[in-house]
Amino acid sequence: MHKTLEWHGSIDGSLDLLDQRLLPNEVVRLECTTVPRLIDAIKTLAVRGAPAIGVAAGFGLVLALQNVQPNINTAIRELARAKKELAASRPTAVNLFYALDRVNTAACQFTSQCPTASINQLREIVLAQAQAIYDEDVEMCRRIGQNGAPLIPDGGAVLTHCNAGALATAGQGTALSLLYEAARQGKRFRVYVDETRPLLQGARLTAWECKQAGLDAVLICDNMAGSLMKAGKINAVLTGADRIAANGDTANKIGTYSLSVLAKYHAIPFYIAAPSSTFDLSIASGTQIPIEERSPAEVTAFAGKTIAPTDIAVYNPAFDVTDAANISAIITERGIINDPDSDNIRLHLA
Ligand code: MRU
């Protein structure tokens, strides 16, 4: 497996990314040495997927301190500035805000406890915290997979949307982690991969990742899911999440909500796999989740070719919200939340 992202070297090092804009045609690494370069990589989806965005942003705060004046107060101001800029890169994935807050809080706590510390000691603290988020993500992915693998139907088929695999995390993914663990346990199943218009994370990324892993993967267009369900070819739907509200409403790639309605209609279980860092208990329901809107050009062009009048009005939300009532279970690194609601989510995360 190619590493999705990795910090290279010491506090003077850089963030090494697999450039997902070029997959599956080219496997190219992208070295991020500055915050602006990382922000561009996040905005243009060179690195993407909620957990991976969070991990990358944590390392972004290490980059922010690389050319700063050797003065602790200046460094803390620089961290706050970089945090604000990175936070503005993509609004929906809550892991971004989780990682930025955690690294920045560790830095502020350190400087208030050790006011005479050197700038390099502060930089070591920031790097250690970013690396801890990375390491925890790897472990959470593995546990999510182990917890959820029993839900994968032996001899059946699972439908997935967008990419919630290794390419979206530091580890082996969230939704796809269940499949990897189930395959390791000897289960045989098929995975149907939605192409995921408009940016084709399913066709370009999940299809590639599944092939690399040797899974029995079949690519379909987004508008084929309903008829496959009707034909009895899908036994479960399994996706990741960008943010889960306190009541279980879940934001994920646009099209996820429609799949949940289709699954409910056809009495097919609908599962979300996500680490606890994807829950946002500060918001009561999905109506408060900010939904990113992206460029009209992503809809009016396909693979670099214009496919619609360029002056047509376009609506291009990158995510939608699936009501908790449509979700059969959420799988986290701690276990399984069946029929998620405010009470059982609070208990699960306590
Ligand atoms: O726009 P993207 O490619 O970042 O969207 C990613 C998704 O919607 C994923 O399903 C989600 O982040 C979960 S990733 C484990």
mmCIF file of C-alpha atoms and ligand atoms in Angstrom:
data_model
loop_
_atom_site.group_PDB
_atom_site.id
_atom_site.type_symbol
_atom_site.label_atom_id
_atom_site.label_comp_id
_atom_site.label_asym_id
_atom_site.label_seq_id
_atom_site.Cartn_x
_atom_site.Cartn_y
_atom_site.Cartn_z
ATOM 1 C CA MET A 1 0.000 0.000 0.000
ATOM 2 C CA HIS A 2 1.208 3.523 -0.761
ATOM 3 C CA LYS A 3 1.235 5.759 2.303
ATOM 4 C CA THR A 4 -1.396 8.471 2.045
ATOM 5 C CA LEU A 5 0.654 10.922 4.084
ATOM 6 C CA GLU A 6 3.719 10.841 6.268
ATOM 7 C CA TRP A 7 5.966 13.310 8.072
ATOM 8 C CA HIS A 8 9.560 13.089 6.871
ATOM 9 C CA GLY A 9 12.403 13.990 9.206
ATOM 10 C CA SER A 10 12.633 16.098 12.341
ATOM 11 C CA ILE A 11 11.100 19.498 13.206
ATOM 12 C CA ASP A 12 12.798 20.809 10.055
ATOM 13 C CA GLY A 13 11.193 18.077 7.933
ATOM 14 C CA SER A 14 8.260 18.148 5.508
ATOM 15 C CA LEU A 15 4.885 16.527 4.903
ATOM 16 C CA ASP A 16 4.954 13.923 2.175
ATOM 17 C CA LEU A 17 1.583 13.328 0.458
ATOM 18 C CA LEU A 18 0.350 10.898 -2.165
ATOM 19 C CA ASP A 19 -1.071 13.337 -4.727
ATOM 20 C CA GLN A 20 -4.647 12.023 -5.087
ATOM 21 C CA ARG A 21 -5.452 14.472 -7.893
ATOM 22 C CA LEU A 22 -3.402 12.313 -10.253
ATOM 23 C CA LEU A 23 -4.691 8.861 -9.270
ATOM 24 C CA PRO A 24 -5.195 6.320 -10.729
ATOM 25 C CA ASN A 25 -3.127 7.328 -13.755
ATOM 26 C CA GLU A 26 -0.024 8.510 -11.938
ATOM 27 C CA VAL A 27 1.378 7.674 -8.523
ATOM 28 C CA VAL A 28 3.222 10.850 -7.570
ATOM 29 C CA ARG A 29 4.331 12.153 -4.177
ATOM 30 C CA LEU A 30 3.892 15.809 -3.229
ATOM 31 C CA GLU A 31 6.232 17.401 -0.707
ATOM 32 C CA CYS A 32 4.618 20.133 1.399
ATOM 33 C CA THR A 33 7.144 22.469 2.988
ATOM 34 C CA THR A 34 4.934 25.482 3.688
ATOM 35 C CA VAL A 35 1.463 26.175 5.064
ATOM 36 C CA PRO A 36 0.197 27.810 1.816
ATOM 37 C CA ARG A 37 1.304 24.737 -0.147
ATOM 38 C CA LEU A 38 -0.542 22.468 2.262
ATOM 39 C CA ILE A 39 -3.680 24.623 2.134
ATOM 40 C CA ASP A 40 -3.616 24.377 -1.655
ATOM 41 C CA ALA A 41 -3.190 20.575 -1.397
ATOM 42 C CA ILE A 42 -6.218 20.335 0.924
ATOM 43 C CA LYS A 43 -8.420 22.646 -1.167
ATOM 44 C CA THR A 44 -7.604 20.891 -4.437
ATOM 45 C CA LEU A 45 -8.003 17.415 -2.856
ATOM 46 C CA ALA A 46 -4.394 16.271 -3.245
ATOM 47 C CA VAL A 47 -5.041 15.134 0.329
ATOM 48 C CA ARG A 48 -8.677 14.483 1.233
ATOM 49 C CA GLY A 49 -11.018 12.461 3.397
ATOM 50 C CA ALA A 50 -11.885 13.768 6.857
ATOM 51 C CA PRO A 51 -9.284 11.904 8.985
ATOM 52 C CA ALA A 52 -6.437 12.537 6.501
ATOM 53 C CA ILE A 53 -7.300 16.246 6.294
ATOM 54 C CA GLY A 54 -7.116 16.449 10.101
ATOM 55 C CA VAL A 55 -3.798 14.615 10.297
ATOM 56 C CA ALA A 56 -2.317 16.781 7.513
ATOM 57 C CA ALA A 57 -3.468 19.995 9.222
ATOM 58 C CA GLY A 58 -1.787 18.905 12.475
ATOM 59 C CA PHE A 59 1.522 18.654 10.606
ATOM 60 C CA GLY A 60 0.688 22.003 8.974
ATOM 61 C CA LEU A 61 1.231 23.620 12.374
ATOM 62 C CA VAL A 62 4.732 22.104 12.449
ATOM 63 C CA LEU A 63 5.397 23.758 9.076
ATOM 64 C CA ALA A 64 4.054 27.044 10.444
ATOM 65 C CA LEU A 65 6.905 27.218 12.978
ATOM 66 C CA GLN A 66 9.746 26.453 10.583
ATOM 67 C CA ASN A 67 10.779 29.967 9.608
ATOM 68 C CA VAL A 68 9.530 31.904 12.566
ATOM 69 C CA GLN A 69 11.546 34.386 14.692
ATOM 70 C CA PRO A 70 13.114 32.569 17.690
ATOM 71 C CA ASN A 71 10.667 34.079 20.139
ATOM 72 C CA ILE A 72 7.945 32.105 21.890
ATOM 73 C CA ASN A 73 5.309 34.839 21.716
ATOM 74 C CA THR A 74 5.871 35.301 17.994
ATOM 75 C CA ALA A 75 5.646 31.529 17.548
ATOM 76 C CA ILE A 76 2.314 31.310 19.388
ATOM 77 C CA ARG A 77 0.933 34.150 17.241
ATOM 78 C CA GLU A 78 2.163 32.382 14.118
ATOM 79 C CA LEU A 79 0.468 29.153 15.226
ATOM 80 C CA ALA A 80 -2.827 30.996 15.727
ATOM 81 C CA ARG A 81 -2.533 32.570 12.259
ATOM 82 C CA ALA A 82 -1.742 29.241 10.545
ATOM 83 C CA LYS A 83 -4.546 27.523 12.467
ATOM 84 C CA LYS A 84 -7.053 30.088 11.214
ATOM 85 C CA GLU A 85 -5.865 29.782 7.609
ATOM 86 C CA LEU A 86 -5.861 25.973 7.674
ATOM 87 C CA ALA A 87 -9.308 25.910 9.313
ATOM 88 C CA ALA A 88 -10.698 27.890 6.380
ATOM 89 C CA SER A 89 -9.501 25.321 3.815
ATOM 90 C CA ARG A 90 -12.486 22.914 4.040
ATOM 91 C CA PRO A 91 -15.469 23.557 6.310
ATOM 92 C CA THR A 92 -17.292 20.214 6.681
ATOM 93 C CA ALA A 93 -14.712 17.688 7.942
ATOM 94 C CA VAL A 94 -14.680 18.201 11.711
ATOM 95 C CA ASN A 95 -11.414 16.250 12.061
ATOM 96 C CA LEU A 96 -9.684 19.342 10.650
ATOM 97 C CA PHE A 97 -10.824 21.488 13.578
ATOM 98 C CA TYR A 98 -10.222 18.675 16.071
ATOM 99 C CA ALA A 99 -6.567 18.311 15.021
ATOM 100 C CA LEU A 100 -5.861 22.049 14.829
ATOM 101 C CA ASP A 101 -7.368 22.663 18.276
ATOM 102 C CA ARG A 102 -5.516 19.747 19.808
ATOM 103 C CA VAL A 103 -2.069 20.718 18.491
ATOM 104 C CA ASN A 104 -2.555 24.402 19.258
ATOM 105 C CA THR A 105 -3.808 23.661 22.799
ATOM 106 C CA ALA A 106 -0.772 21.446 23.458
ATOM 107 C CA ALA A 107 1.505 24.294 22.309
ATOM 108 C CA CYS A 108 -0.255 26.914 24.451
ATOM 109 C CA GLN A 109 -0.252 24.649 27.533
ATOM 110 C CA PHE A 110 3.451 23.962 27.083
ATOM 111 C CA THR A 111 4.394 27.634 26.831
ATOM 112 C CA SER A 112 2.311 28.606 29.850
ATOM 113 C CA GLN A 113 3.839 25.773 31.938
ATOM 114 C CA CYS A 114 7.396 26.405 30.658
ATOM 115 C CA PRO A 115 7.614 30.131 29.867
ATOM 116 C CA THR A 116 11.409 29.987 29.455
ATOM 117 C CA ALA A 117 11.325 27.104 26.960
ATOM 118 C CA SER A 118 13.181 27.481 23.684
ATOM 119 C CA ILE A 119 11.441 27.744 20.332
ATOM 120 C CA ASN A 120 12.866 24.362 19.337
ATOM 121 C CA GLN A 121 11.374 22.750 22.437
ATOM 122 C CA LEU A 122 8.005 24.195 21.415
ATOM 123 C CA ARG A 123 8.465 22.867 17.889
ATOM 124 C CA GLU A 124 9.205 19.400 19.300
ATOM 125 C CA ILE A 125 5.948 19.535 21.292
ATOM 126 C CA VAL A 126 3.972 20.537 18.201
ATOM 127 C CA LEU A 127 5.514 17.761 16.107
ATOM 128 C CA ALA A 128 4.940 15.175 18.844
ATOM 129 C CA GLN A 129 1.267 16.128 19.099
ATOM 130 C CA ALA A 130 0.753 16.023 15.307
ATOM 131 C CA GLN A 131 2.485 12.637 15.165
ATOM 132 C CA ALA A 132 0.308 11.371 18.041
ATOM 133 C CA ILE A 133 -2.812 12.264 16.033
ATOM 134 C CA TYR A 134 -1.347 10.358 13.075
ATOM 135 C CA ASP A 135 -0.532 7.286 15.203
ATOM 136 C CA GLU A 136 -3.948 7.322 16.865
ATOM 137 C CA ASP A 137 -5.635 7.504 13.477
ATOM 138 C CA VAL A 138 -3.763 4.393 12.322
ATOM 139 C CA GLU A 139 -4.891 2.535 15.439
ATOM 140 C CA MET A 140 -8.488 3.813 15.268
ATOM 141 C CA CYS A 141 -8.802 2.653 11.672
ATOM 142 C CA ARG A 142 -7.622 -0.826 12.597
ATOM 143 C CA ARG A 143 -10.061 -1.056 15.488
ATOM 144 C CA ILE A 144 -12.983 0.267 13.434
ATOM 145 C CA GLY A 145 -12.279 -2.516 10.953
ATOM 146 C CA GLN A 146 -12.116 -5.180 13.638
ATOM 147 C CA ASN A 147 -15.288 -3.949 15.336
ATOM 148 C CA GLY A 148 -17.256 -3.754 12.106
ATOM 149 C CA ALA A 149 -15.994 -6.825 10.223
ATOM 150 C CA PRO A 150 -18.754 -9.067 11.666
ATOM 151 C CA LEU A 151 -21.293 -6.879 9.809
ATOM 152 C CA ILE A 152 -19.837 -7.756 6.412
ATOM 153 C CA PRO A 153 -22.046 -10.457 4.867
ATOM 154 C CA ASP A 154 -20.068 -13.571 3.929
ATOM 155 C CA GLY A 155 -20.970 -14.400 0.339
ATOM 156 C CA GLY A 156 -22.826 -11.092 -0.077
ATOM 157 C CA ALA A 157 -22.139 -7.639 -1.488
ATOM 158 C CA VAL A 158 -21.548 -4.220 0.007
ATOM 159 C CA LEU A 159 -22.032 -0.853 -1.698
ATOM 160 C CA THR A 160 -19.728 2.033 -0.846
ATOM 161 C CA HIS A 161 -19.651 5.692 -1.880
ATOM 162 C CA CYS A 162 -16.775 8.151 -2.303
ATOM 163 C CA ASN A 163 -13.538 6.960 -0.692
ATOM 164 C CA ALA A 164 -13.395 6.099 2.978
ATOM 165 C CA GLY A 165 -10.362 3.883 2.644
ATOM 166 C CA ALA A 166 -6.657 4.115 3.348
ATOM 167 C CA LEU A 167 -6.514 7.085 0.976
ATOM 168 C CA ALA A 168 -8.784 9.051 3.319
ATOM 169 C CA THR A 169 -6.859 8.324 6.528
ATOM 170 C CA ALA A 170 -3.386 7.738 7.936
ATOM 171 C CA GLY A 171 -4.264 4.069 8.409
ATOM 172 C CA GLN A 172 -6.314 1.425 6.584
ATOM 173 C CA GLY A 173 -9.424 3.583 6.259
ATOM 174 C CA THR A 174 -12.757 3.647 8.032
ATOM 175 C CA ALA A 175 -15.474 2.052 5.877
ATOM 176 C CA LEU A 176 -12.990 0.079 3.786
ATOM 177 C CA SER A 177 -11.191 -1.028 6.943
ATOM 178 C CA LEU A 178 -14.204 -3.284 7.682
ATOM 179 C CA LEU A 179 -13.727 -4.884 4.283
ATOM 180 C CA TYR A 180 -9.993 -5.387 4.770
ATOM 181 C CA GLU A 181 -10.534 -7.017 8.156
ATOM 182 C CA ALA A 182 -13.400 -9.185 6.844
ATOM 183 C CA ALA A 183 -11.214 -10.316 3.928
ATOM 184 C CA ARG A 184 -8.392 -11.137 6.371
ATOM 185 C CA GLN A 185 -10.870 -13.286 8.302
ATOM 186 C CA GLY A 186 -11.537 -15.246 5.109
ATOM 187 C CA LYS A 187 -14.937 -13.800 4.247
ATOM 188 C CA ARG A 188 -15.778 -13.636 0.553
ATOM 189 C CA PHE A 189 -17.826 -10.700 -0.649
ATOM 190 C CA ARG A 190 -18.163 -8.230 -3.488
ATOM 191 C CA VAL A 191 -17.820 -4.483 -3.128
ATOM 192 C CA TYR A 192 -19.812 -2.250 -5.461
ATOM 193 C CA VAL A 193 -18.079 1.113 -5.847
ATOM 194 C CA ASP A 194 -20.144 4.194 -6.696
ATOM 195 C CA GLU A 195 -18.211 6.391 -9.122
ATOM 196 C CA THR A 196 -19.156 9.454 -6.991
ATOM 197 C CA ARG A 197 -19.798 12.408 -9.269
ATOM 198 C CA PRO A 198 -18.596 15.071 -9.702
ATOM 199 C CA LEU A 199 -14.990 14.401 -8.621
ATOM 200 C CA LEU A 200 -15.068 10.622 -8.965
ATOM 201 C CA GLN A 201 -13.427 9.662 -5.690
ATOM 202 C CA GLY A 202 -15.106 6.254 -6.099
ATOM 203 C CA ALA A 203 -13.942 5.598 -9.651
ATOM 204 C CA ARG A 204 -10.498 7.142 -9.309
ATOM 205 C CA LEU A 205 -9.621 6.290 -5.698
ATOM 206 C CA THR A 206 -11.780 3.534 -4.177
ATOM 207 C CA ALA A 207 -11.647 1.410 -7.332
ATOM 208 C CA TRP A 208 -7.851 1.805 -7.390
ATOM 209 C CA GLU A 209 -7.485 1.102 -3.684
ATOM 210 C CA CYS A 210 -9.719 -1.997 -3.827
ATOM 211 C CA LYS A 211 -7.791 -3.373 -6.799
ATOM 212 C CA GLN A 212 -4.486 -2.819 -4.972
ATOM 213 C CA ALA A 213 -5.915 -4.738 -2.014
ATOM 214 C CA GLY A 214 -7.184 -7.590 -4.200
ATOM 215 C CA LEU A 215 -10.871 -7.124 -3.318
ATOM 216 C CA ASP A 216 -13.640 -8.238 -5.672
ATOM 217 C CA ALA A 217 -14.655 -4.687 -6.673
ATOM 218 C CA VAL A 218 -17.218 -3.661 -9.298
ATOM 219 C CA LEU A 219 -17.508 -0.022 -10.351
ATOM 220 C CA ILE A 220 -20.980 1.392 -11.007
ATOM 221 C CA CYS A 221 -22.348 4.818 -11.916
ATOM 222 C CA ASP A 222 -24.092 6.595 -9.027
ATOM 223 C CA ASN A 223 -27.509 6.274 -10.673
ATOM 224 C CA MET A 224 -27.305 2.456 -10.781
ATOM 225 C CA ALA A 225 -27.469 1.847 -7.021
ATOM 226 C CA GLY A 226 -31.280 1.750 -6.819
ATOM 227 C CA SER A 227 -31.725 -0.851 -9.491
ATOM 228 C CA LEU A 228 -29.014 -3.063 -7.983
ATOM 229 C CA MET A 229 -30.789 -2.892 -4.635
ATOM 230 C CA LYS A 230 -34.095 -3.767 -6.251
ATOM 231 C CA ALA A 231 -32.434 -6.750 -7.925
ATOM 232 C CA GLY A 232 -31.276 -7.987 -4.485
ATOM 233 C CA LYS A 233 -27.599 -7.558 -5.351
ATOM 234 C CA ILE A 234 -26.646 -5.402 -2.354
ATOM 235 C CA ASN A 235 -26.724 -6.654 1.241
ATOM 236 C CA ALA A 236 -25.337 -3.582 3.018
ATOM 237 C CA VAL A 237 -24.341 0.022 2.328
ATOM 238 C CA LEU A 238 -21.189 1.226 4.042
ATOM 239 C CA THR A 239 -19.711 4.731 3.983
ATOM 240 C CA GLY A 240 -17.493 7.049 6.004
ATOM 241 C CA ALA A 241 -18.415 10.401 7.541
ATOM 242 C CA ASP A 242 -17.091 13.942 7.589
ATOM 243 C CA ARG A 243 -18.998 15.042 10.669
ATOM 244 C CA ILE A 244 -21.536 13.366 12.958
ATOM 245 C CA ALA A 245 -23.849 15.575 15.037
ATOM 246 C CA ALA A 246 -24.803 14.738 18.631
ATOM 247 C CA ASN A 247 -28.039 13.062 17.462
ATOM 248 C CA GLY A 248 -26.289 10.877 14.850
ATOM 249 C CA ASP A 249 -27.135 12.908 11.742
ATOM 250 C CA THR A 250 -24.128 12.389 9.496
ATOM 251 C CA ALA A 251 -22.514 14.513 6.792
ATOM 252 C CA ASN A 252 -20.737 12.577 4.068
ATOM 253 C CA LYS A 253 -20.065 12.919 0.355
ATOM 254 C CA ILE A 254 -22.989 14.213 -1.684
ATOM 255 C CA GLY A 255 -25.147 11.255 -2.705
ATOM 256 C CA THR A 256 -24.857 9.457 0.639
ATOM 257 C CA TYR A 257 -28.287 10.685 1.770
ATOM 258 C CA SER A 258 -29.962 9.333 -1.396
ATOM 259 C CA LEU A 259 -28.309 5.957 -0.789
ATOM 260 C CA SER A 260 -29.655 5.911 2.775
ATOM 261 C CA VAL A 261 -33.206 6.514 1.517
ATOM 262 C CA LEU A 262 -32.821 3.798 -1.109
ATOM 263 C CA ALA A 263 -31.397 1.403 1.487
ATOM 264 C CA LYS A 264 -34.286 2.072 3.859
ATOM 265 C CA TYR A 265 -36.836 1.503 1.101
ATOM 266 C CA HIS A 266 -35.233 -1.814 0.222
ATOM 267 C CA ALA A 267 -34.694 -2.834 3.902
ATOM 268 C CA ILE A 268 -30.920 -2.960 3.457
ATOM 269 C CA PRO A 269 -28.722 -2.054 6.469
ATOM 270 C CA PHE A 270 -26.956 1.281 6.124
ATOM 271 C CA TYR A 271 -23.683 1.617 8.080
ATOM 272 C CA ILE A 272 -21.394 4.556 8.814
ATOM 273 C CA ALA A 273 -17.802 3.885 9.925
ATOM 274 C CA ALA A 274 -15.936 6.736 11.609
ATOM 275 C CA PRO A 275 -13.500 7.452 14.442
ATOM 276 C CA SER A 276 -14.710 9.277 17.565
ATOM 277 C CA SER A 277 -12.854 12.394 16.330
ATOM 278 C CA THR A 278 -15.557 12.690 13.620
ATOM 279 C CA PHE A 279 -18.316 13.324 16.187
ATOM 280 C CA ASP A 280 -19.188 16.960 16.852
ATOM 281 C CA LEU A 281 -21.149 16.948 20.096
ATOM 282 C CA SER A 282 -21.304 20.756 20.032
ATOM 283 C CA ILE A 283 -24.072 20.583 17.443
ATOM 284 C CA ALA A 284 -27.421 18.999 18.204
ATOM 285 C CA SER A 285 -28.386 17.914 14.692
ATOM 286 C CA GLY A 286 -27.254 17.760 11.089
ATOM 287 C CA THR A 287 -28.961 21.036 10.181
ATOM 288 C CA GLN A 288 -26.042 22.830 11.871
ATOM 289 C CA ILE A 289 -23.319 21.094 9.855
ATOM 290 C CA PRO A 290 -21.660 23.549 7.427
ATOM 291 C CA ILE A 291 -21.793 22.139 3.915
ATOM 292 C CA GLU A 292 -18.944 23.009 1.581
ATOM 293 C CA GLU A 293 -19.937 24.326 -1.844
ATOM 294 C CA ARG A 294 -17.362 23.871 -4.566
ATOM 295 C CA SER A 295 -16.620 25.378 -7.963
ATOM 296 C CA PRO A 296 -19.256 25.104 -10.754
ATOM 297 C CA ALA A 297 -16.409 23.999 -13.044
ATOM 298 C CA GLU A 298 -16.380 20.615 -11.255
ATOM 299 C CA VAL A 299 -19.877 19.997 -12.646
ATOM 300 C CA THR A 300 -19.648 21.683 -16.047
ATOM 301 C CA ALA A 301 -16.445 19.826 -16.969
ATOM 302 C CA PHE A 302 -15.590 16.144 -16.935
ATOM 303 C CA ALA A 303 -11.983 14.938 -17.085
ATOM 304 C CA GLY A 304 -10.907 18.371 -18.284
ATOM 305 C CA LYS A 305 -13.564 18.564 -21.052
ATOM 306 C CA THR A 306 -16.471 20.994 -20.953
ATOM 307 C CA ILE A 307 -19.768 19.076 -20.907
ATOM 308 C CA ALA A 308 -22.269 21.878 -20.228
ATOM 309 C CA PRO A 309 -22.649 25.521 -21.171
ATOM 310 C CA THR A 310 -20.084 27.253 -18.960
ATOM 311 C CA ASP A 311 -22.560 30.059 -18.156
ATOM 312 C CA ILE A 312 -25.235 27.652 -16.813
ATOM 313 C CA ALA A 313 -26.128 28.170 -13.154
ATOM 314 C CA VAL A 314 -24.689 25.329 -11.070
ATOM 315 C CA TYR A 315 -25.284 24.086 -7.519
ATOM 316 C CA ASN A 316 -22.372 21.994 -6.267
ATOM 317 C CA PRO A 317 -22.560 21.024 -2.580
ATOM 318 C CA ALA A 318 -19.747 18.592 -1.736
ATOM 319 C CA PHE A 319 -21.656 16.875 1.082
ATOM 320 C CA ASP A 320 -25.156 16.025 2.257
ATOM 321 C CA VAL A 321 -26.592 14.992 5.614
ATOM 322 C CA THR A 322 -28.067 11.570 6.280
ATOM 323 C CA ASP A 323 -30.689 11.524 9.046
ATOM 324 C CA ALA A 324 -29.790 9.330 11.998
ATOM 325 C CA ALA A 325 -33.118 7.546 11.469
ATOM 326 C CA ASN A 326 -31.757 6.145 8.199
ATOM 327 C CA ILE A 327 -28.572 4.789 9.792
ATOM 328 C CA SER A 328 -28.653 1.213 11.093
ATOM 329 C CA ALA A 329 -25.383 1.535 13.002
ATOM 330 C CA ILE A 330 -22.255 3.657 13.388
ATOM 331 C CA ILE A 331 -19.015 1.736 13.832
ATOM 332 C CA THR A 332 -16.236 3.469 15.771
ATOM 333 C CA GLU A 333 -12.928 2.363 17.276
ATOM 334 C CA ARG A 334 -14.851 1.755 20.519
ATOM 335 C CA GLY A 335 -17.524 -0.534 19.130
ATOM 336 C CA ILE A 336 -20.900 -0.348 17.401
ATOM 337 C CA ILE A 337 -23.703 2.155 18.033
ATOM 338 C CA ASN A 338 -26.925 0.489 16.878
ATOM 339 C CA ASP A 339 -29.825 2.770 15.890
ATOM 340 C CA PRO A 340 -27.806 5.900 16.757
ATOM 341 C CA ASP A 341 -29.490 8.702 18.685
ATOM 342 C CA SER A 342 -28.368 11.382 21.178
ATOM 343 C CA ASP A 343 -28.557 9.032 24.180
ATOM 344 C CA ASN A 344 -26.661 6.054 22.870
ATOM 345 C CA ILE A 345 -24.052 8.279 21.171
ATOM 346 C CA ARG A 346 -23.407 10.133 24.453
ATOM 347 C CA LEU A 347 -23.082 6.827 26.311
ATOM 348 C CA HIS A 348 -20.798 5.373 23.622
ATOM 349 C CA LEU A 349 -18.415 8.346 23.706
ATOM 350 C CA ALA A 350 -18.463 8.854 27.510
HETATM 351 O O1 MRU B 1 -14.346 15.560 -0.648
HETATM 352 P P1 MRU B 1 -13.651 14.394 -0.014
HETATM 353 O O2 MRU B 1 -13.035 13.476 -1.007
HETATM 354 O O3 MRU B 1 -12.680 14.830 1.068
HETATM 355 O O4 MRU B 1 -14.821 13.597 0.709
HETATM 356 C C1 MRU B 1 -14.509 12.492 1.490
HETATM 357 C C2 MRU B 1 -15.691 11.788 2.025
HETATM 358 O O5 MRU B 1 -16.818 12.180 1.857
HETATM 359 C C3 MRU B 1 -15.402 10.582 2.870
HETATM 360 O O6 MRU B 1 -16.431 9.654 2.764
HETATM 361 C C4 MRU B 1 -15.284 11.026 4.330
HETATM 362 O O7 MRU B 1 -14.349 12.036 4.474
HETATM 363 C C5 MRU B 1 -14.919 9.899 5.210
HETATM 364 S S1 MRU B 1 -13.252 9.434 4.957
HETATM 365 C C6 MRU B 1 -12.804 8.221 6.005
#
